[in-house]
Coordinates of C-alpha atoms in Angstrom, one line a residue:
Chain A
X1 CA -14.6 30.0 -26.4
X2 CA -12.3 30.2 -23.5
X3 CA -9.6 28.1 -21.9
X4 CA -7.1 27.7 -19.2
X5 CA -3.4 27.0 -19.3
X6 CA -1.8 24.5 -17.0
X7 CA 2.0 24.6 -16.5
X8 CA 4.3 22.1 -14.9
X9 CA 7.7 23.6 -14.3
X10 CA 10.2 20.8 -13.5
X11 CA 14.0 20.6 -13.1
X12 CA 14.3 19.0 -16.5
X13 CA 11.4 20.3 -18.6
X14 CA 8.6 22.8 -18.7
X15 CA 5.3 21.3 -19.8
X16 CA 2.3 23.4 -20.7
X17 CA -1.2 22.6 -22.0
X18 CA -4.3 24.5 -23.1
X19 CA -7.5 23.1 -21.6
X20 CA -10.8 23.9 -23.3
X21 CA -14.2 24.4 -21.5
X22 CA -14.8 20.6 -21.6
X23 CA -11.5 20.1 -19.7
X24 CA -9.8 18.5 -22.7
X25 CA -6.2 19.3 -23.8
X26 CA -6.4 21.1 -27.1
X27 CA -2.8 22.0 -27.4
X28 CA 0.4 21.0 -25.6
X29 CA 4.0 22.2 -25.6
X30 CA 7.2 21.0 -23.9
X31 CA 10.6 22.7 -23.6
X32 CA 13.8 21.9 -21.7
X33 CA 14.1 24.0 -18.5
X34 CA 17.8 24.6 -19.0
X35 CA 18.5 25.2 -15.3
X36 CA 22.2 25.2 -15.8
X37 CA 21.9 28.4 -18.0
X38 CA 20.5 30.4 -15.1
X39 CA 17.3 32.2 -14.1
X40 CA 16.9 34.4 -17.3
X41 CA 17.1 31.3 -19.5
X42 CA 14.6 29.3 -17.3
X43 CA 12.2 32.2 -17.6
X44 CA 12.7 32.4 -21.3
X45 CA 11.9 28.7 -21.6
X46 CA 8.7 29.2 -19.6
X47 CA 7.7 32.2 -21.8
X48 CA 8.4 30.1 -24.9
X49 CA 6.0 27.5 -23.8
X50 CA 3.3 30.0 -22.9
X51 CA 3.9 32.1 -26.1
X52 CA 3.6 29.0 -28.3
X53 CA 0.3 28.0 -26.6
X54 CA -1.1 31.6 -26.8
X55 CA -0.1 31.8 -30.5
X56 CA -1.7 28.5 -31.3
X57 CA -5.2 29.3 -30.1
X58 CA -8.0 31.9 -30.7
X59 CA -9.6 31.0 -27.4
X60 CA -9.6 33.6 -24.6
X61 CA -7.2 32.5 -21.9
X62 CA -9.0 32.9 -18.5
X63 CA -6.0 32.2 -16.4
X64 CA -2.7 30.3 -15.9
X65 CA -2.1 27.7 -13.2
X66 CA 1.4 26.4 -12.6
X67 CA 3.3 24.0 -10.4
X68 CA 6.9 24.7 -9.4
X69 CA 9.2 22.7 -7.1
X70 CA 9.9 24.3 -3.8
X71 CA 8.2 26.3 -1.0
X72 CA 5.5 28.5 -2.5
X73 CA 3.8 31.2 -0.5
X74 CA 0.5 33.0 -1.2
X75 CA 0.0 31.4 -4.6
X76 CA 2.7 33.4 -6.4
X77 CA 6.0 33.6 -4.4
X78 CA 8.6 30.9 -4.8
X79 CA 10.5 31.2 -1.5
X80 CA 13.1 28.5 -2.4
X81 CA 13.2 25.8 -5.0
X82 CA 15.8 22.9 -4.7
X83 CA 16.4 22.3 -8.4
X84 CA 15.6 25.7 -9.9
X85 CA 17.2 29.1 -9.7
X86 CA 14.2 30.6 -7.9
X87 CA 14.8 32.3 -4.5
X88 CA 12.2 34.7 -3.0
X89 CA 11.1 35.0 -6.6
X90 CA 7.7 36.4 -7.6
X91 CA 7.1 33.9 -10.4
X92 CA 3.3 34.4 -10.3
X93 CA 3.6 38.2 -10.5
X94 CA 6.0 38.1 -13.4
X95 CA 3.8 35.7 -15.5
X96 CA 0.7 37.7 -14.6
X97 CA 2.3 41.0 -15.7
X98 CA 3.5 39.5 -19.0
X99 CA 0.2 37.9 -20.0
X100 CA -2.3 40.1 -18.1
X101 CA -4.4 37.1 -16.8
X102 CA -4.9 35.7 -13.3
X103 CA -2.1 33.3 -12.3
X104 CA -1.7 30.9 -9.4
X105 CA 1.4 29.0 -8.5
X106 CA 1.5 26.0 -6.2
X107 CA 4.2 23.4 -5.2
X108 CA 4.5 21.0 -8.1
X109 CA 3.8 17.9 -6.1
X110 CA 0.8 19.5 -4.3
X111 CA -0.5 20.6 -7.6
X112 CA -0.1 17.1 -9.1
X113 CA -1.8 15.6 -6.0
X114 CA -4.7 18.1 -6.5
X115 CA -5.0 16.9 -10.1
X116 CA -5.1 13.2 -9.0
X117 CA -7.6 14.1 -6.4
X118 CA -9.9 15.9 -8.9
X119 CA -10.0 13.1 -11.4
X120 CA -10.2 10.2 -9.0
X121 CA -12.9 9.3 -6.5
X122 CA -10.6 10.8 -3.9
X123 CA -13.3 13.2 -2.7
X124 CA -14.5 10.3 -0.6
X125 CA -11.0 9.9 1.0
X126 CA -10.2 11.8 4.1
X127 CA -6.4 11.3 4.5
X128 CA -4.1 10.6 1.6
X129 CA -0.4 10.9 0.8
X130 CA 1.5 11.2 -2.4
X131 CA 5.0 9.9 -3.0
X132 CA 6.4 11.0 -6.4
X133 CA 9.9 9.9 -7.3
X134 CA 11.3 11.6 -10.4
X135 CA 14.2 13.9 -10.8
X136 CA 13.8 14.5 -7.1
X137 CA 11.3 12.8 -4.8
X138 CA 8.2 14.9 -4.1
X139 CA 5.5 14.4 -1.6
X140 CA 2.0 15.7 -0.8
X141 CA -0.3 15.3 2.2
X142 CA -4.1 15.6 2.2
X143 CA -5.6 15.6 5.7
X144 CA -9.3 15.8 6.1
X145 CA -9.7 16.4 2.4
X146 CA -7.4 19.5 2.4
X147 CA -3.9 19.9 1.1
X148 CA -1.7 20.1 4.3
X149 CA 1.3 22.4 4.0
X150 CA 2.1 23.2 7.7
X151 CA 4.0 26.4 7.8
X152 CA 4.4 26.2 4.0
X153 CA 7.1 23.6 3.5
X154 CA 5.5 20.4 4.7
X155 CA 5.4 17.1 2.9
X156 CA 9.1 17.0 2.0
X157 CA 8.9 13.3 1.9
X158 CA 12.0 13.1 -0.3
X159 CA 13.9 14.5 2.6
X160 CA 12.8 11.9 5.1
X161 CA 16.0 10.4 6.5
X162 CA 15.8 6.7 5.7
X163 CA 19.5 5.8 6.2
X164 CA 21.3 8.1 8.7
X165 CA 25.0 8.5 7.8
X166 CA 24.2 7.2 4.3
X167 CA 24.4 8.8 0.8
X168 CA 24.5 12.6 0.6
X169 CA 21.5 14.3 -0.8
X170 CA 21.5 17.6 -2.7
X171 CA 20.0 19.2 0.4
X172 CA 23.1 18.6 2.5
X173 CA 21.7 15.8 4.6
X174 CA 23.2 12.3 4.6
X175 CA 20.6 9.6 4.1
X176 CA 17.5 11.2 2.6
X177 CA 15.1 9.1 0.6
X178 CA 15.9 11.4 -2.4
X179 CA 19.5 10.4 -2.3
X180 CA 18.4 6.8 -3.0
X181 CA 15.2 6.9 -4.9
X182 CA 15.4 9.9 -7.3
X183 CA 16.8 9.8 -10.7
X184 CA 19.5 12.2 -9.6
X185 CA 20.5 9.9 -6.7
X186 CA 20.3 6.8 -8.9
X187 CA 22.4 8.3 -11.6
X188 CA 25.1 9.3 -9.1
X189 CA 25.1 5.9 -7.5
X190 CA 25.5 4.2 -10.9
X191 CA 28.2 6.6 -12.0
X192 CA 30.1 5.9 -8.8
X193 CA 30.0 2.1 -9.5
X194 CA 31.0 2.6 -13.1
X195 CA 34.1 4.5 -11.9
X196 CA 35.0 1.4 -9.9
X197 CA 35.1 -0.6 -13.1
X198 CA 31.8 -2.2 -12.9
X199 CA 30.1 -3.0 -16.1
X200 CA 26.6 -1.9 -17.1
X201 CA 24.5 -1.4 -20.3
X202 CA 23.9 2.1 -18.8
X203 CA 27.5 3.1 -19.2
X204 CA 27.2 5.0 -22.5
X205 CA 23.8 6.5 -21.6
X206 CA 25.0 7.9 -18.4
X207 CA 28.4 9.2 -19.7
X208 CA 26.7 10.8 -22.7
X209 CA 23.7 12.3 -20.8
X210 CA 24.5 15.9 -20.1
X211 CA 21.5 16.1 -17.8
X212 CA 19.5 13.5 -16.0
X213 CA 19.0 10.0 -17.3
X214 CA 15.6 9.1 -18.7
X215 CA 13.3 6.7 -16.7
X216 CA 12.7 4.7 -19.9
X217 CA 16.5 4.0 -20.2
X218 CA 16.7 2.9 -16.6
X219 CA 13.6 0.6 -17.2
X220 CA 15.2 -1.0 -20.3
X221 CA 18.4 -1.7 -18.4
X222 CA 16.4 -3.2 -15.5
X223 CA 14.3 -5.3 -17.7
X224 CA 17.4 -6.6 -19.6
X225 CA 18.6 -7.9 -16.2
X226 CA 21.6 -5.5 -16.1
X227 CA 23.2 -6.4 -12.7
X228 CA 24.1 -2.8 -11.7
X229 CA 20.7 -1.3 -12.8
X230 CA 18.9 -4.1 -10.9
X231 CA 21.0 -3.5 -7.8
X232 CA 20.6 0.2 -7.6
X233 CA 16.9 0.3 -8.6
X234 CA 16.1 -2.5 -6.1
X235 CA 17.8 -0.3 -3.4
X236 CA 15.6 2.6 -4.5
X237 CA 12.5 0.5 -4.1
X238 CA 13.7 -0.7 -0.7
X239 CA 14.1 2.8 0.6
X240 CA 10.8 3.9 -1.0
X241 CA 9.3 1.0 1.0
X242 CA 10.9 2.2 4.2
X243 CA 9.5 5.7 3.6
X244 CA 6.0 4.3 2.8
X245 CA 6.2 2.3 6.0
X246 CA 7.0 5.4 8.0
X247 CA 4.1 7.3 6.4
X248 CA 1.8 4.4 7.2
X249 CA 3.0 4.2 10.8
X250 CA 2.7 8.0 11.2
X251 CA -0.5 8.8 9.3
X252 CA -2.5 5.5 9.1
X253 CA -3.9 7.1 5.9
X254 CA -6.8 5.9 3.7
X255 CA -4.8 6.1 0.5
X256 CA -1.2 6.4 -0.8
X257 CA -0.7 7.5 -4.4
X258 CA 2.6 6.5 -6.0
X259 CA 3.5 8.7 -9.0
X260 CA 6.3 10.7 -10.6
X261 CA 8.4 9.9 -13.6
X262 CA 10.0 6.8 -12.1
X263 CA 6.7 5.2 -11.0
X264 CA 5.2 6.1 -14.4
X265 CA 8.0 4.3 -16.3
X266 CA 8.9 1.6 -13.8
X267 CA 5.9 1.0 -11.6
X268 CA 5.9 -2.8 -12.4
X269 CA 9.6 -3.0 -11.6
X270 CA 9.6 -1.0 -8.4
X271 CA 6.3 -1.8 -6.8
X272 CA 7.1 -5.4 -5.5
X273 CA 10.2 -4.1 -3.8
X274 CA 8.4 -1.1 -2.3
X275 CA 5.5 -3.2 -0.9
X276 CA 7.9 -5.9 0.5
X277 CA 9.9 -3.3 2.4
X278 CA 6.7 -1.5 3.5
X279 CA 5.3 -4.7 4.9
X280 CA 8.4 -5.6 6.9
X281 CA 8.5 -2.1 8.4
X282 CA 4.9 -1.3 9.3
X283 CA 3.1 -2.2 12.5
X284 CA 1.1 -5.4 12.3
X285 CA -2.2 -4.9 10.4
X286 CA -1.8 -1.3 9.5
X287 CA -0.5 -1.7 5.9
X288 CA -3.6 -3.7 4.9
X289 CA -5.8 -0.8 5.9
X290 CA -4.2 1.5 3.3
X291 CA -5.2 1.6 -0.4
X292 CA -2.3 2.0 -2.8
X293 CA -2.8 3.4 -6.2
X294 CA -0.4 4.4 -9.0
X295 CA -0.9 7.9 -10.3
X296 CA -3.6 7.8 -12.9
X297 CA -2.7 11.0 -14.6
X298 CA 1.0 10.1 -14.9
X299 CA 2.9 12.9 -16.7
X300 CA -0.2 15.0 -17.0
X301 CA -0.9 15.2 -13.2
X302 CA 1.1 18.5 -13.0
X303 CA -0.6 20.3 -15.9
X304 CA -4.0 19.0 -15.0
X305 CA -3.7 19.9 -11.4
X306 CA -2.4 23.4 -12.4
X307 CA -5.4 23.8 -14.7
X308 CA -7.9 22.7 -12.0
X309 CA -6.2 24.9 -9.4
X310 CA -6.7 28.2 -11.5
X311 CA -10.1 27.1 -12.8
X312 CA -11.4 26.3 -9.3
X313 CA -10.0 29.5 -7.9
X314 CA -11.6 31.7 -10.6
X315 CA -14.9 29.9 -10.6
Chain B
X1 CA -19.0 18.5 45.8
X2 CA -18.1 16.5 42.8
X3 CA -15.0 15.4 41.0
X4 CA -13.5 13.4 38.2
X5 CA -10.9 10.6 38.1
X6 CA -8.0 10.7 35.6
X7 CA -6.3 7.4 35.0
X8 CA -3.0 6.8 33.3
X9 CA -2.5 3.1 32.5
X10 CA 1.1 2.4 31.5
X11 CA 3.2 -0.7 30.9
X12 CA 4.9 -0.2 34.3
X13 CA 2.4 1.6 36.6
X14 CA -1.2 2.6 36.9
X15 CA -1.5 6.2 38.1
X16 CA -4.8 7.6 39.2
X17 CA -5.9 11.0 40.6
X18 CA -9.1 12.6 41.8
X19 CA -9.6 16.2 40.5
X20 CA -12.0 18.5 42.3
X21 CA -14.2 21.1 40.7
X22 CA -11.3 23.6 40.7
X23 CA -9.2 21.2 38.7
X24 CA -6.9 20.4 41.6
X25 CA -5.6 17.0 42.5
X26 CA -7.1 16.1 45.9
X27 CA -6.0 12.5 46.0
X28 CA -3.6 10.4 44.0
X29 CA -2.7 6.7 43.9
X30 CA -0.1 4.6 42.1
X31 CA 0.2 0.8 41.7
X32 CA 2.4 -1.4 39.6
X33 CA 0.7 -2.7 36.4
X34 CA 2.1 -6.2 36.8
X35 CA 1.8 -7.0 33.1
X36 CA 3.7 -10.2 33.5
X37 CA 0.9 -11.6 35.7
X38 CA -1.7 -11.4 32.9
X39 CA -4.9 -9.6 32.2
X40 CA -6.8 -10.4 35.4
X41 CA -4.0 -9.1 37.5
X42 CA -3.7 -5.9 35.4
X43 CA -7.4 -5.3 35.8
X44 CA -7.1 -6.0 39.5
X45 CA -4.4 -3.3 39.8
X46 CA -6.5 -0.8 37.9
X47 CA -9.5 -1.6 40.2
X48 CA -7.2 -1.2 43.3
X49 CA -6.3 2.3 42.1
X50 CA -9.9 3.3 41.5
X51 CA -11.2 1.6 44.7
X52 CA -8.7 3.4 46.8
X53 CA -9.6 6.8 45.2
X54 CA -13.3 6.1 45.6
X55 CA -12.8 5.1 49.3
X56 CA -10.8 8.2 50.1
X57 CA -13.4 10.7 49.0
X58 CA -17.0 11.8 49.8
X59 CA -17.2 13.7 46.6
X60 CA -19.5 12.4 43.8
X61 CA -17.5 11.0 41.0
X62 CA -18.9 12.4 37.7
X63 CA -16.8 10.3 35.4
X64 CA -13.5 8.5 34.8
X65 CA -11.1 9.3 32.0
X66 CA -8.3 7.0 31.1
X67 CA -5.3 6.8 28.8
X68 CA -4.0 3.4 27.7
X69 CA -1.3 2.4 25.2
X70 CA -2.4 1.1 21.9
X71 CA -5.1 1.6 19.3
X72 CA -8.3 2.7 21.0
X73 CA -11.6 2.8 19.1
X74 CA -14.8 4.7 20.0
X75 CA -13.6 5.8 23.4
X76 CA -13.8 2.4 25.1
X77 CA -12.4 -0.5 23.0
X78 CA -8.7 -1.3 23.2
X79 CA -8.1 -3.0 19.8
X80 CA -4.5 -3.8 20.5
X81 CA -1.9 -2.6 23.1
X82 CA 1.8 -3.2 22.6
X83 CA 2.8 -3.5 26.2
X84 CA -0.4 -4.6 27.9
X85 CA -2.5 -7.8 27.6
X86 CA -5.5 -6.0 26.0
X87 CA -6.8 -7.3 22.6
X88 CA -10.2 -6.2 21.3
X89 CA -10.9 -5.5 25.0
X90 CA -13.8 -3.4 26.1
X91 CA -11.8 -1.7 28.9
X92 CA -14.2 1.3 29.0
X93 CA -17.2 -0.9 29.3
X94 CA -15.8 -3.0 32.1
X95 CA -14.8 0.1 34.2
X96 CA -18.2 1.7 33.5
X97 CA -20.1 -1.4 34.6
X98 CA -18.1 -1.7 37.8
X99 CA -18.4 1.9 38.9
X100 CA -21.6 3.0 37.2
X101 CA -20.2 6.3 35.9
X102 CA -19.4 7.6 32.4
X103 CA -16.0 6.4 31.2
X104 CA -13.8 7.5 28.3
X105 CA -10.6 5.8 27.1
X106 CA -8.1 7.3 24.8
X107 CA -4.6 6.4 23.6
X108 CA -2.2 7.3 26.4
X109 CA 0.0 9.6 24.4
X110 CA -3.0 11.3 22.7
X111 CA -4.5 11.8 26.1
X112 CA -1.3 13.3 27.5
X113 CA -1.0 15.5 24.5
X114 CA -4.6 16.7 25.1
X115 CA -3.5 17.5 28.6
X116 CA -0.5 19.5 27.5
X117 CA -2.7 21.3 25.0
X118 CA -5.3 22.2 27.7
X119 CA -2.8 23.7 30.1
X120 CA -0.6 25.5 27.6
X121 CA -1.3 28.3 25.2
X122 CA -1.6 25.6 22.6
X123 CA -5.0 26.7 21.6
X124 CA -3.2 29.3 19.4
X125 CA -1.2 26.6 17.8
X126 CA -2.5 24.9 14.6
X127 CA -0.2 22.0 14.1
X128 CA 1.8 20.3 16.8
X129 CA 3.5 17.0 17.4
X130 CA 4.4 15.2 20.6
X131 CA 7.3 12.8 21.0
X132 CA 7.3 11.0 24.3
X133 CA 10.1 8.5 25.1
X134 CA 9.5 6.4 28.2
X135 CA 9.1 2.6 28.5
X136 CA 8.2 2.8 24.7
X137 CA 8.2 5.9 22.5
X138 CA 4.8 7.4 22.1
X139 CA 3.7 10.1 19.6
X140 CA 0.8 12.4 19.1
X141 CA -0.2 14.6 16.2
X142 CA -2.4 17.7 16.3
X143 CA -3.5 19.0 12.9
X144 CA -5.6 22.1 12.6
X145 CA -6.2 22.1 16.4
X146 CA -7.6 18.5 16.4
X147 CA -6.0 15.3 17.5
X148 CA -5.2 13.4 14.3
X149 CA -5.5 9.6 14.4
X150 CA -6.0 8.6 10.8
X151 CA -7.8 5.3 10.7
X152 CA -7.2 5.0 14.5
X153 CA -3.5 4.0 14.7
X154 CA -1.7 7.1 13.5
X155 CA 1.1 8.9 15.3
X156 CA 3.2 5.7 15.9
X157 CA 6.3 7.9 16.0
X158 CA 8.1 5.2 18.1
X159 CA 7.8 2.9 15.1
X160 CA 9.3 5.3 12.6
X161 CA 12.2 3.4 11.0
X162 CA 15.3 5.5 11.7
X163 CA 17.9 2.8 11.0
X164 CA 16.8 0.1 8.5
X165 CA 18.5 -3.2 9.3
X166 CA 19.3 -2.0 12.8
X167 CA 18.2 -3.1 16.3
X168 CA 15.1 -5.2 16.5
X169 CA 12.1 -3.5 18.1
X170 CA 9.4 -5.3 20.1
X171 CA 7.0 -4.8 17.1
X172 CA 9.1 -7.0 14.9
X173 CA 10.7 -4.3 12.7
X174 CA 14.5 -3.8 12.6
X175 CA 15.5 -0.2 13.2
X176 CA 12.5 1.5 14.8
X177 CA 13.1 4.7 16.9
X178 CA 11.7 2.8 19.9
X179 CA 14.5 0.2 19.7
X180 CA 17.0 3.0 20.3
X181 CA 15.2 5.7 22.3
X182 CA 12.9 3.8 24.7
X183 CA 14.0 2.6 28.2
X184 CA 13.2 -0.9 26.9
X185 CA 15.6 -0.5 24.0
X186 CA 18.2 1.2 26.0
X187 CA 18.2 -1.5 28.7
X188 CA 18.6 -4.2 26.1
X189 CA 21.5 -2.3 24.5
X190 CA 23.3 -1.8 27.8
X191 CA 22.7 -5.5 28.8
X192 CA 24.1 -6.6 25.5
X193 CA 27.3 -4.6 26.1
X194 CA 27.6 -5.8 29.7
X195 CA 27.6 -9.4 28.3
X196 CA 30.6 -8.5 26.2
X197 CA 32.4 -7.7 29.4
X198 CA 32.1 -3.9 29.2
X199 CA 32.0 -2.1 32.6
X200 CA 29.3 0.3 33.8
X201 CA 27.9 1.7 37.0
X202 CA 24.6 0.4 35.7
X203 CA 25.6 -3.2 35.9
X204 CA 24.0 -4.0 39.3
X205 CA 20.9 -1.9 38.6
X206 CA 20.2 -3.6 35.3
X207 CA 20.9 -7.1 36.5
X208 CA 18.7 -6.6 39.7
X209 CA 15.8 -4.8 38.0
X210 CA 13.1 -7.4 37.3
X211 CA 11.3 -4.9 35.2
X212 CA 12.4 -1.8 33.4
X213 CA 15.2 0.5 34.6
X214 CA 14.3 3.8 36.1
X215 CA 15.0 7.0 34.2
X216 CA 16.6 8.5 37.3
X217 CA 19.1 5.6 37.5
X218 CA 20.0 6.2 33.8
X219 CA 20.4 9.9 34.5
X220 CA 22.7 9.4 37.5
X221 CA 24.9 7.1 35.4
X222 CA 25.0 9.6 32.5
X223 CA 25.8 12.5 34.8
X224 CA 28.6 10.5 36.5
X225 CA 30.2 10.2 33.0
X226 CA 29.8 6.4 32.9
X227 CA 31.1 5.6 29.4
X228 CA 28.5 3.0 28.5
X229 CA 25.6 5.1 29.7
X230 CA 26.8 8.1 27.8
X231 CA 27.4 6.1 24.6
X232 CA 23.9 4.5 24.6
X233 CA 22.0 7.6 25.7
X234 CA 23.8 9.8 23.2
X235 CA 22.7 7.3 20.6
X236 CA 19.2 7.5 21.8
X237 CA 19.3 11.3 21.5
X238 CA 20.8 11.0 18.0
X239 CA 18.0 8.8 16.8
X240 CA 15.4 11.0 18.5
X241 CA 16.9 13.9 16.6
X242 CA 16.6 12.0 13.3
X243 CA 13.0 11.3 14.1
X244 CA 12.4 15.0 15.0
X245 CA 14.0 16.0 11.7
X246 CA 11.7 13.7 9.8
X247 CA 8.7 15.2 11.6
X248 CA 9.9 18.7 10.8
X249 CA 10.5 17.8 7.1
X250 CA 7.1 16.1 6.8
X251 CA 4.9 18.4 8.9
X252 CA 6.6 21.8 9.1
X253 CA 4.7 22.1 12.4
X254 CA 4.3 25.1 14.7
X255 CA 5.3 23.2 17.8
X256 CA 7.0 20.0 18.9
X257 CA 6.5 18.9 22.5
X258 CA 9.1 16.5 24.0
X259 CA 7.8 14.6 27.0
X260 CA 7.7 11.1 28.5
X261 CA 9.6 9.7 31.4
X262 CA 13.0 10.0 29.8
X263 CA 12.6 13.6 28.7
X264 CA 11.2 14.4 32.2
X265 CA 14.3 12.9 33.9
X266 CA 16.9 13.6 31.3
X267 CA 15.8 16.5 29.3
X268 CA 19.1 18.4 30.0
X269 CA 21.1 15.4 29.0
X270 CA 19.3 14.5 25.9
X271 CA 18.2 17.8 24.4
X272 CA 21.5 19.0 23.0
X273 CA 22.1 15.7 21.1
X274 CA 18.5 15.7 19.8
X275 CA 18.7 19.3 18.5
X276 CA 22.2 18.7 17.0
X277 CA 20.9 15.7 15.0
X278 CA 17.7 17.5 14.1
X279 CA 19.6 20.4 12.7
X280 CA 21.9 18.3 10.5
X281 CA 18.9 16.4 9.1
X282 CA 16.3 19.1 8.4
X283 CA 15.9 21.1 5.2
X284 CA 17.6 24.5 5.5
X285 CA 15.6 27.0 7.5
X286 CA 12.8 24.7 8.5
X287 CA 14.0 23.8 12.0
X288 CA 14.1 27.5 13.1
X289 CA 10.4 27.8 12.2
X290 CA 9.5 25.2 14.9
X291 CA 9.0 25.9 18.6
X292 CA 10.3 23.2 20.9
X293 CA 8.9 22.7 24.4
X294 CA 9.5 20.2 27.1
X295 CA 6.3 18.7 28.4
X296 CA 5.1 21.0 31.2
X297 CA 2.9 18.5 33.0
X298 CA 5.6 15.8 33.1
X299 CA 4.3 12.6 34.8
X300 CA 0.9 14.2 35.3
X301 CA 0.2 14.8 31.6
X302 CA -1.6 11.5 31.4
X303 CA -3.9 11.8 34.4
X304 CA -4.6 15.5 33.7
X305 CA -5.4 14.8 30.0
X306 CA -7.6 11.9 31.0
X307 CA -9.4 14.2 33.5
X308 CA -9.9 16.9 30.9
X309 CA -11.1 14.4 28.3
X310 CA -13.9 13.1 30.5
X311 CA -14.8 16.5 31.9
X312 CA -14.9 18.1 28.5
X313 CA -17.0 15.3 27.1
X314 CA -19.6 15.4 29.9
X315 CA -19.8 19.2 30.0

């Protein structure tokens, strides 16, 4: 028996899974990325995930696919990653040397989009876009049934400027979508309001969270009607809608997939605001041409896409 | 001897030219579009241009190519045009019936981009974008050496939202690029300030212009240091730069062509502001990957592209 490993390296966690010949997950493992402890620690966490999977199976590992944030070149080199300590870093080469199997690395959101594409009926779709708000806001573009990467760094939908002169983003720009619609941006906005003395059920969760707040905690606060949570999350939905409108006006695509940790947890809460803002900012008639779908793989899009990427490449 | 006619139908003027076998313009003709007098008048103006060209030559006309604003389907049907009275209008069929030659209609900006592509070394370029501020703000997208139109209405770069909640655009959206960077938007902004009692050398020109102000008049006002003209045009450049930044972050393209009446007249005035805003809103490193070029065909991009479109289709 043989299998493939799909790896999803995020700013918060490293998720890995072993897929058998039937494409089923037979083992999965998750560790914190521990970005704040530096590159060696991040690599140690990645190796822990892979080691645990390797130790848990007798199957022959045919290859490892992985998604990483950032600009990836030639399937192995991470040129730059916004939330990880990778810079001109041969992530693929290092994993390949340690485990002696073929390895392919892709941009995390592109890889997730590839996964969505492979499980859906998306083969019939020519032009599709992915918008994935989570720790950051990822994007992916499929043009004429191919992943579009331009010169390598395309589809940075999270860094579309939706409010010039607005909130600062981690990238240095004022007014990026990511500054409003990522958990990082939302946490910063809520913290800023708490400092002004505003009250929120999120107060303890945010002050106690060493890292990024969980989507499920945001969802509970929103559903309880917490004024601050509703205000900030409605603003996130509004700017996501502006971004979606811009994508519709620019691409007139067949399909837009909304995914990522936030849509997964809070699709019901965010979607009405997204679609309302999208409708008021698209050219007449164009929005109705576009199919919208929530990510069907949810958290598994990354590992599944990574698995399909290496499997399809080897086969 | 034989020739082709290239036609550029705009919101302000209809420009036509006869191209000989060597690709040279041997006759040209320009009439006002007279949009405010309705569809019949617009068609009469188009026929006047074509009749005059036909009457002026003994050459056999092989075909007519034309660019029109709006969403064009199947090379002849204008589904909708923002600044012209065409709606589900078989413009191509009507011209074909009257002159009994092959006719092809394309979106004006796409056609202009096709022209730019054909005269430049753009055949070596995979992914390119066109941003064309004039009466409106047009856009064009070339992906993998092909014009990209999505479901037919893509590349509406003028309707990218660059300032949500901002100035109203003719399309109904608040904050489109076109509301800030088109002559229509600029004229409206200046008029609004004049009403507040602000002073400008443009006062007479704007009050006396029945239609849209000329780019050359705006340029003279800017170059004379007129405070209001500088303020409004610098704002146009700023929002054009935001739009360019978004295009770079989304497409990471090889080339961006800046054209249209405003860039043609005021490239020197607008470019520094565009590039400054583009730099402060793109992801680190990405802007330097992109080549910027001013439209080389200027006003003739439309007629040349239309000529090449019909010629290439017939041959």
